[in-house]
Short mmCIF file of C-alpha atoms and ligand atoms in Angstrom, two decimals:
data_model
loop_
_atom_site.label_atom_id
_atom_site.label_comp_id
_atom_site.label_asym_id
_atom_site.label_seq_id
_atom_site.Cartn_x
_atom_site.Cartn_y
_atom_site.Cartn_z
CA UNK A 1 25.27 -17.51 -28.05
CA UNK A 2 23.66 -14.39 -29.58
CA UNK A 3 24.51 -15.50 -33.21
CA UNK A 4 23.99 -18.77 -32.57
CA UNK A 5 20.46 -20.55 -33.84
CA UNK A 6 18.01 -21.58 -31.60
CA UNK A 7 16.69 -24.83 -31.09
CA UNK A 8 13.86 -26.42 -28.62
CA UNK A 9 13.60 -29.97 -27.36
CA UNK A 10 10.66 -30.54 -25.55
CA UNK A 11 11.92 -33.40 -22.52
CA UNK A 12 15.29 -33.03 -23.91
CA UNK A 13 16.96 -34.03 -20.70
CA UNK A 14 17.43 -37.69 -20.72
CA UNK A 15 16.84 -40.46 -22.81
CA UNK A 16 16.33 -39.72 -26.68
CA UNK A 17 15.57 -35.87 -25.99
CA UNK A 18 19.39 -35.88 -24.29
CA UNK A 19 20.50 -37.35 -27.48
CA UNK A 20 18.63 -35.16 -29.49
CA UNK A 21 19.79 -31.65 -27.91
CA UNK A 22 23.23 -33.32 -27.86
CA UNK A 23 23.09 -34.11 -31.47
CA UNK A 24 21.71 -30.62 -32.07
CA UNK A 25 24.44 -28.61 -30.11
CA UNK A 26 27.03 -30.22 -32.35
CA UNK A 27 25.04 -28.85 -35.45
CA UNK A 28 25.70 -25.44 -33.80
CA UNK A 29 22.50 -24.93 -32.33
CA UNK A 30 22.12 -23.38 -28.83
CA UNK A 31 20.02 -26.20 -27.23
CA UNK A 32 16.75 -24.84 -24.90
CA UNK A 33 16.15 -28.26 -23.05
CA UNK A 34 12.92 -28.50 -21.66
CA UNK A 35 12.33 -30.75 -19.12
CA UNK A 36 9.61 -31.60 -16.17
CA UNK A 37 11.24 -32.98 -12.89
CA UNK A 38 14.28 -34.60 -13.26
CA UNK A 39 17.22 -31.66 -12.44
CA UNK A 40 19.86 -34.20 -11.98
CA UNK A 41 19.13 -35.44 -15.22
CA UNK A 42 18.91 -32.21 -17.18
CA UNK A 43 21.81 -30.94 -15.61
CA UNK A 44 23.78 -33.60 -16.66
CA UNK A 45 22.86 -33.10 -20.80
CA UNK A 46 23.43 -29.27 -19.91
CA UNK A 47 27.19 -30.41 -18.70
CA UNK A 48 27.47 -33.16 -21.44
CA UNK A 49 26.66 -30.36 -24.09
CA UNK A 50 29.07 -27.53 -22.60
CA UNK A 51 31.64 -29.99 -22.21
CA UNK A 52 31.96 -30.74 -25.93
CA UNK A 53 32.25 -27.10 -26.67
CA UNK A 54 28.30 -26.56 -27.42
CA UNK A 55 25.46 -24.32 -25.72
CA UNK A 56 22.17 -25.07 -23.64
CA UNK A 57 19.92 -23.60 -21.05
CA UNK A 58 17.25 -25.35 -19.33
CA UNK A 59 13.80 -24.69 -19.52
CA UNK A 60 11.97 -26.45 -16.45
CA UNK A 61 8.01 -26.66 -17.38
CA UNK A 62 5.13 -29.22 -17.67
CA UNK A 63 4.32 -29.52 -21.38
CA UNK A 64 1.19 -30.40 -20.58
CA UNK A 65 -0.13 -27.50 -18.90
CA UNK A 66 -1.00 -24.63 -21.06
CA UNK A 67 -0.28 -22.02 -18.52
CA UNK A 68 3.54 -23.17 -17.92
CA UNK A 69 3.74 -23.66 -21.45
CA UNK A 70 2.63 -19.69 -22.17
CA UNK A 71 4.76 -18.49 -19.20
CA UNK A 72 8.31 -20.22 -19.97
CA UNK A 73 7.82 -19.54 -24.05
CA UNK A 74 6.00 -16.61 -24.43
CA UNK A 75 8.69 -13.86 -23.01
CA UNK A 76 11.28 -16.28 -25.30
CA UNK A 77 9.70 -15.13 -28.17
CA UNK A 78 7.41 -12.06 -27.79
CA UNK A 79 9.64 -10.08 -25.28
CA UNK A 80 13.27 -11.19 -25.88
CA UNK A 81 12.22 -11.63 -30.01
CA UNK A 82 14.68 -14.69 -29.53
CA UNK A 83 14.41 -16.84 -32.75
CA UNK A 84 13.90 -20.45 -32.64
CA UNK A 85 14.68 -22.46 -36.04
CA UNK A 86 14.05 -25.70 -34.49
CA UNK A 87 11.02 -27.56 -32.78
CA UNK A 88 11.24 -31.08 -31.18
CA UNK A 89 8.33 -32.08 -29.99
CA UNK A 90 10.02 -35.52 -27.87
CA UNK A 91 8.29 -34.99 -24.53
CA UNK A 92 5.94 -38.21 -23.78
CA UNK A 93 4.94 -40.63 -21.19
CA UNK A 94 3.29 -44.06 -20.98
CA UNK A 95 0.61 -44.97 -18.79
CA UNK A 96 -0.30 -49.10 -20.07
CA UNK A 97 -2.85 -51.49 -19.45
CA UNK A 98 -5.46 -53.13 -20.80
CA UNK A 99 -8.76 -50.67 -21.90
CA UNK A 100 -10.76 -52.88 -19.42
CA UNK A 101 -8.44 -51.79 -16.54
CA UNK A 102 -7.36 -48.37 -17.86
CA UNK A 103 -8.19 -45.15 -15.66
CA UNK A 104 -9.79 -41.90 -16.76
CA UNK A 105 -5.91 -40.78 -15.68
CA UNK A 106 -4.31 -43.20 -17.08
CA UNK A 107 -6.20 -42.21 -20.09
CA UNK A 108 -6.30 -38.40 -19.84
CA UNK A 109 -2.04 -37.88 -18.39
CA UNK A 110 -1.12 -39.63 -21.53
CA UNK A 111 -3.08 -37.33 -24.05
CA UNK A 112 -2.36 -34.34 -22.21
CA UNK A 113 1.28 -34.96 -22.19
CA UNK A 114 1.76 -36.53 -25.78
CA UNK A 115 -0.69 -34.97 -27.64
CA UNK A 116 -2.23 -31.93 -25.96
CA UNK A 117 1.24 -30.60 -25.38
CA UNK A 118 2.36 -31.10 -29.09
CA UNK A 119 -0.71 -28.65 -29.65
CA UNK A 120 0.59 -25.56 -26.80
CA UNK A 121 4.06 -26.07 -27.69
CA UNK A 122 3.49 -25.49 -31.58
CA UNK A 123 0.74 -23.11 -31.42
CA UNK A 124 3.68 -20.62 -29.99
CA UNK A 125 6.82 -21.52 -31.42
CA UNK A 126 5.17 -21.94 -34.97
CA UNK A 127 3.41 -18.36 -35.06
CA UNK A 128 7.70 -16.79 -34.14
CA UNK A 129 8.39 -19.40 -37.36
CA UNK A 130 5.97 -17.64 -39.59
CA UNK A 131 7.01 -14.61 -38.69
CA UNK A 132 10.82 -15.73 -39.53
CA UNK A 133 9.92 -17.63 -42.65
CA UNK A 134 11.57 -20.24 -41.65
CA UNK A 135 11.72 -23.52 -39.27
CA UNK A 136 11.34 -27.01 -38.78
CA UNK A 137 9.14 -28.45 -36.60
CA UNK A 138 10.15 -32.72 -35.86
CA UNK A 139 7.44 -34.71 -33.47
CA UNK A 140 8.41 -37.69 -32.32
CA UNK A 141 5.54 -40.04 -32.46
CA UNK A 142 6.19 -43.95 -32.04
CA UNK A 143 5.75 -47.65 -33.59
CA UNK A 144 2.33 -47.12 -31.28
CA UNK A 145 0.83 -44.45 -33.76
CA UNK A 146 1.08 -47.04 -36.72
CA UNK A 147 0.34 -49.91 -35.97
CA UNK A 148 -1.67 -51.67 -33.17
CA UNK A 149 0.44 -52.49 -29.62
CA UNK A 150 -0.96 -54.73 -26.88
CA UNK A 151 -1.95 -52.45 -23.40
CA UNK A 152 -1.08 -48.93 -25.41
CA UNK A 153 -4.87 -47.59 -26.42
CA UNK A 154 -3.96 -44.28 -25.12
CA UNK A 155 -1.07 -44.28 -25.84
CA UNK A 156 -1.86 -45.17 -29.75
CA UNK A 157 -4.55 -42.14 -29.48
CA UNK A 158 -2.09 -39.71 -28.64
CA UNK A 159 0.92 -40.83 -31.19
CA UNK A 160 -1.77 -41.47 -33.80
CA UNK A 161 -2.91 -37.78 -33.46
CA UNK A 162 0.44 -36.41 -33.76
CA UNK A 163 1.36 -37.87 -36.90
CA UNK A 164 -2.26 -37.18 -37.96
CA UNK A 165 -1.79 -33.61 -37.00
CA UNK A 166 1.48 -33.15 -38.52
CA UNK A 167 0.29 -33.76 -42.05
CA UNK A 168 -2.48 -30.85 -41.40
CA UNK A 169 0.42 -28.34 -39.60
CA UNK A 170 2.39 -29.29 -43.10
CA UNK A 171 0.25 -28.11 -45.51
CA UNK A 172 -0.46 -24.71 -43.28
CA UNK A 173 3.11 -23.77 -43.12
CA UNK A 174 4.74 -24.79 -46.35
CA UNK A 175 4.36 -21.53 -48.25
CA UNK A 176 6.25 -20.34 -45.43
CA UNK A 177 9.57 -22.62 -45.75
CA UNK A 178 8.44 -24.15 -42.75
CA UNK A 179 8.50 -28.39 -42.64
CA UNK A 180 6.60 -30.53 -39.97
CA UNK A 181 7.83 -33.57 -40.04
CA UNK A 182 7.60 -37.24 -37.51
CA UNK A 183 9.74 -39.53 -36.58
CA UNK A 184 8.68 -42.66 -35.45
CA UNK A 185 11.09 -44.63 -33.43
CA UNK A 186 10.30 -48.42 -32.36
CA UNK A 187 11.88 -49.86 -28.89
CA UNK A 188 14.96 -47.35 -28.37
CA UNK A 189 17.06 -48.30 -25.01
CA UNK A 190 15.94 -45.56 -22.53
CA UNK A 191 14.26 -45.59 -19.15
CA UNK A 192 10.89 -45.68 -20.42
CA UNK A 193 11.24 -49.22 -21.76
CA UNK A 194 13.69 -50.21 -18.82
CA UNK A 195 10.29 -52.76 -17.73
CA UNK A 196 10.11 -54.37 -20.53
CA UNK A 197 11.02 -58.00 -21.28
CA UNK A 198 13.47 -57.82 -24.07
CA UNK A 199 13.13 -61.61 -24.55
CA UNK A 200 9.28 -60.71 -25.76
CA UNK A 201 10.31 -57.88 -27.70
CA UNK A 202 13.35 -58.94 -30.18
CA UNK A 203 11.45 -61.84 -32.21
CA UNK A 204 9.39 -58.64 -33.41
CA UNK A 205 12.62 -57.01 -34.53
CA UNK A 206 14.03 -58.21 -38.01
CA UNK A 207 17.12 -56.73 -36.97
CA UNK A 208 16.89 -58.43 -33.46
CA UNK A 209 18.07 -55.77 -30.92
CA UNK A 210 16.65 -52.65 -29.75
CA UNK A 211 17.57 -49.14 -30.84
CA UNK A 212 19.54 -46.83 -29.22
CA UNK A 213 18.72 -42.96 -28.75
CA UNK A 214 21.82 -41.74 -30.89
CA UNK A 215 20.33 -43.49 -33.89
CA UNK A 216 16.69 -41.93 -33.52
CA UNK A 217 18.92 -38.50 -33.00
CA UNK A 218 20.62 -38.74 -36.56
CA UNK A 219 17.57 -38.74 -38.15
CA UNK A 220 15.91 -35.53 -36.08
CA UNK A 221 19.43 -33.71 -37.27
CA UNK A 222 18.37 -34.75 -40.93
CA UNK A 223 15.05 -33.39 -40.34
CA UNK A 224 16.55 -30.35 -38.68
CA UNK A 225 19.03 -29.06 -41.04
CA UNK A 226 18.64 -27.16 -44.14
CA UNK A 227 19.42 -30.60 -46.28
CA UNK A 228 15.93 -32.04 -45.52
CA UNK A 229 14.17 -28.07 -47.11
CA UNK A 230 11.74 -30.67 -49.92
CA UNK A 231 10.70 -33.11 -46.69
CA UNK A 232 7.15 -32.16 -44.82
CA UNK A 233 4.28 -34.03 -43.69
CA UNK A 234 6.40 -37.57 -43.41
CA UNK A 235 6.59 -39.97 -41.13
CA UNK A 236 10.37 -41.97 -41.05
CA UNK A 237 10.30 -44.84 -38.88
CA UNK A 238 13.69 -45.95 -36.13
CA UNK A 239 12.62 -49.12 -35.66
CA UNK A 240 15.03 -51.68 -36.89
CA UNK A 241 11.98 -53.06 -39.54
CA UNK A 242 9.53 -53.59 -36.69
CA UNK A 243 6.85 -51.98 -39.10
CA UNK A 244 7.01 -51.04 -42.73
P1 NAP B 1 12.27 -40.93 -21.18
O1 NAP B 1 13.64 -41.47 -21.14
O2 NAP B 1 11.27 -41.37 -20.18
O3 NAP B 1 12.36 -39.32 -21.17
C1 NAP B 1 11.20 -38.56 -21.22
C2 NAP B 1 11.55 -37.09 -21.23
O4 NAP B 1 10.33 -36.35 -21.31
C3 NAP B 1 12.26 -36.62 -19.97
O5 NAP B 1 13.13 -35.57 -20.29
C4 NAP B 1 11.10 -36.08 -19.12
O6 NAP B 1 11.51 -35.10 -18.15
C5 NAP B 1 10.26 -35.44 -20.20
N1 NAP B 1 8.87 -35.25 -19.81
C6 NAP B 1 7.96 -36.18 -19.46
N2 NAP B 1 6.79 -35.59 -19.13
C7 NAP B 1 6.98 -34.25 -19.27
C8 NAP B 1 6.16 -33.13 -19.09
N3 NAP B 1 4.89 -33.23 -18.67
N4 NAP B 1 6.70 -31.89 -19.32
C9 NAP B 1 7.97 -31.75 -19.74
N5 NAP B 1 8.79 -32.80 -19.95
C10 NAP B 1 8.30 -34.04 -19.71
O7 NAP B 1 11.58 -41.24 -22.61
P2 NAP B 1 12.22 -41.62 -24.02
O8 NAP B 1 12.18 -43.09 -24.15
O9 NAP B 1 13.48 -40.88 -24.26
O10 NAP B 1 11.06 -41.06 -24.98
C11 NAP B 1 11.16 -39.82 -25.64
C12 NAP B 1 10.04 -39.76 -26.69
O11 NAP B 1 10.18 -40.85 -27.60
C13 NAP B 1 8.64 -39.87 -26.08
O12 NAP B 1 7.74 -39.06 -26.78
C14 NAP B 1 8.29 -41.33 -26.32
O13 NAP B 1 6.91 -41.53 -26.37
C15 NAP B 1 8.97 -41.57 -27.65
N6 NAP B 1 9.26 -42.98 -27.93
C16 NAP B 1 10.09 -43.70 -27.14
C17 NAP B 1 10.34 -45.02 -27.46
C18 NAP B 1 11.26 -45.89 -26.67
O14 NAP B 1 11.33 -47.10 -26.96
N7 NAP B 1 11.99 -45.38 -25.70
C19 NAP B 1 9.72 -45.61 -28.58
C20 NAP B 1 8.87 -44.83 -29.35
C21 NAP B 1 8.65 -43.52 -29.03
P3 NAP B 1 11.59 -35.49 -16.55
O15 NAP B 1 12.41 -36.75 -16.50
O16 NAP B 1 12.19 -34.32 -15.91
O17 NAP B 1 10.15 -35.76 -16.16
#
């Protein structure tokens, strides 16, 4: 594990975060999974990783709050001078509804989570990049931060701003052989869609069917390998041509 490279995935324990770190442990990486609640869950990616003959440790912290955030990373990087090559910035939530019937919560717990904690997360691991002179840093925004979506306002905001700040963290790090990049994926099969009505959803899809995590994965492990070093500041939509 000491030789190995280092990779983050922020709420990397289910859904496409699991297939993310999975992805990334077969690339070699030594997977930190980050998660918030859910130990069942990140155990299980943990297990699914080790079992294949990869590595990962589990990193339980809310994203959102800036002390966590400083307390779980900080001795990572400033104490144990652990390296960390990759950055995915996957952790998100929804809160929907309509603006009229939205809460300051509902409003304010999506930001904080989705956009806020894009900002703690990479303020940290992208000062250990610089100092490396080298990384790559992949956000995973959605459909929602391109184009308009019915109930999602907040949810919009906070996509919108990471692919908005992404093109800014770019042009900072560049000189440093460090890419930002986003990837965008449209409706991917995972618990947070689990609600909705697929019957609504598909005549929006040219290619008719939803996504699956593995194939939003394979792009992040593009993103994340040294084959992607003339990429930065893009956005790559998953979305099966829901939005070009
Ligand atoms: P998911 O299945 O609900 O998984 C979310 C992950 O994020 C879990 O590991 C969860 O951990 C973690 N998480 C949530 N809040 C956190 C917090 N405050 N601190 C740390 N970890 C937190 O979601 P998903 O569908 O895989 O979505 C992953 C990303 O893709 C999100 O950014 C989402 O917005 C984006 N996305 C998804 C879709 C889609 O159709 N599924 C489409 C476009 C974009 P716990 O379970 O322990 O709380």
């Amino acid at each position: 594990m000491e030789d190995k490279k280092n990779a983050l995935v922020t709420g990397g324990s289910k859904g496409i975060g699991r297939a993310i770190s999975v992805d990334l442990a077969q690339a070699g990486y030594h997977v930190m999974i980050n998660y918030h609640s859910d130990d069942k869950a990140a155990n299980l990616t943990k297990e699914l990783i080790e079992t294949q003959g990869g590595s990962a440790s589990l990193l339980k912290f809310d994203v959102a709050n800036p002390t966590e955030v400083d307390k779980n990373l900080l001795p990572l990087f400033e104490e144990k001078k652990q390296s960390i090559e990759v950055l995915v910035n996957n952790a998100g939530i929804i809160r929907d509804n309509s603006i009229v019937w939205m809460s300051k919560e509902n409003w304010s717990d999506v930001i904080s989570t989705n956009l806020d904690a894009f900002f703690y997360v990479t303020k940290i691991i992208s000062k250990r990049m610089v100092k490396q002179r080298y990384g790559r840093i992949i956000s995973i925004a959605s459909t929602s931060g391109q184009a308009g979506m019915r109930g999602q306002v907040n949810y919009s905001a906070s996509k919108g701003g990471i692919i908005a700040a992404t093109k800014s963290l770019a042009i900072e790090l560049a000189s440093r052989k460090i890419t930002a990049n986003v990837v965008a994926p449209g409706f991917i099969g995972t618990e947070m869609v689990a609600h909705v009505d697929q019957e609504k959803v598909l005549p929006h899809i040219p290619m008719k069917r939803i996504g699956s995590p593995e194939e939003v994965a394979a792009v992040v492990g593009f993103l994340a390998s040294s084959k992607s070093s003339y990429i930065t500041g893009q956005v790559i939509a998953v979305n099966g041509g829901m939005y070009m």
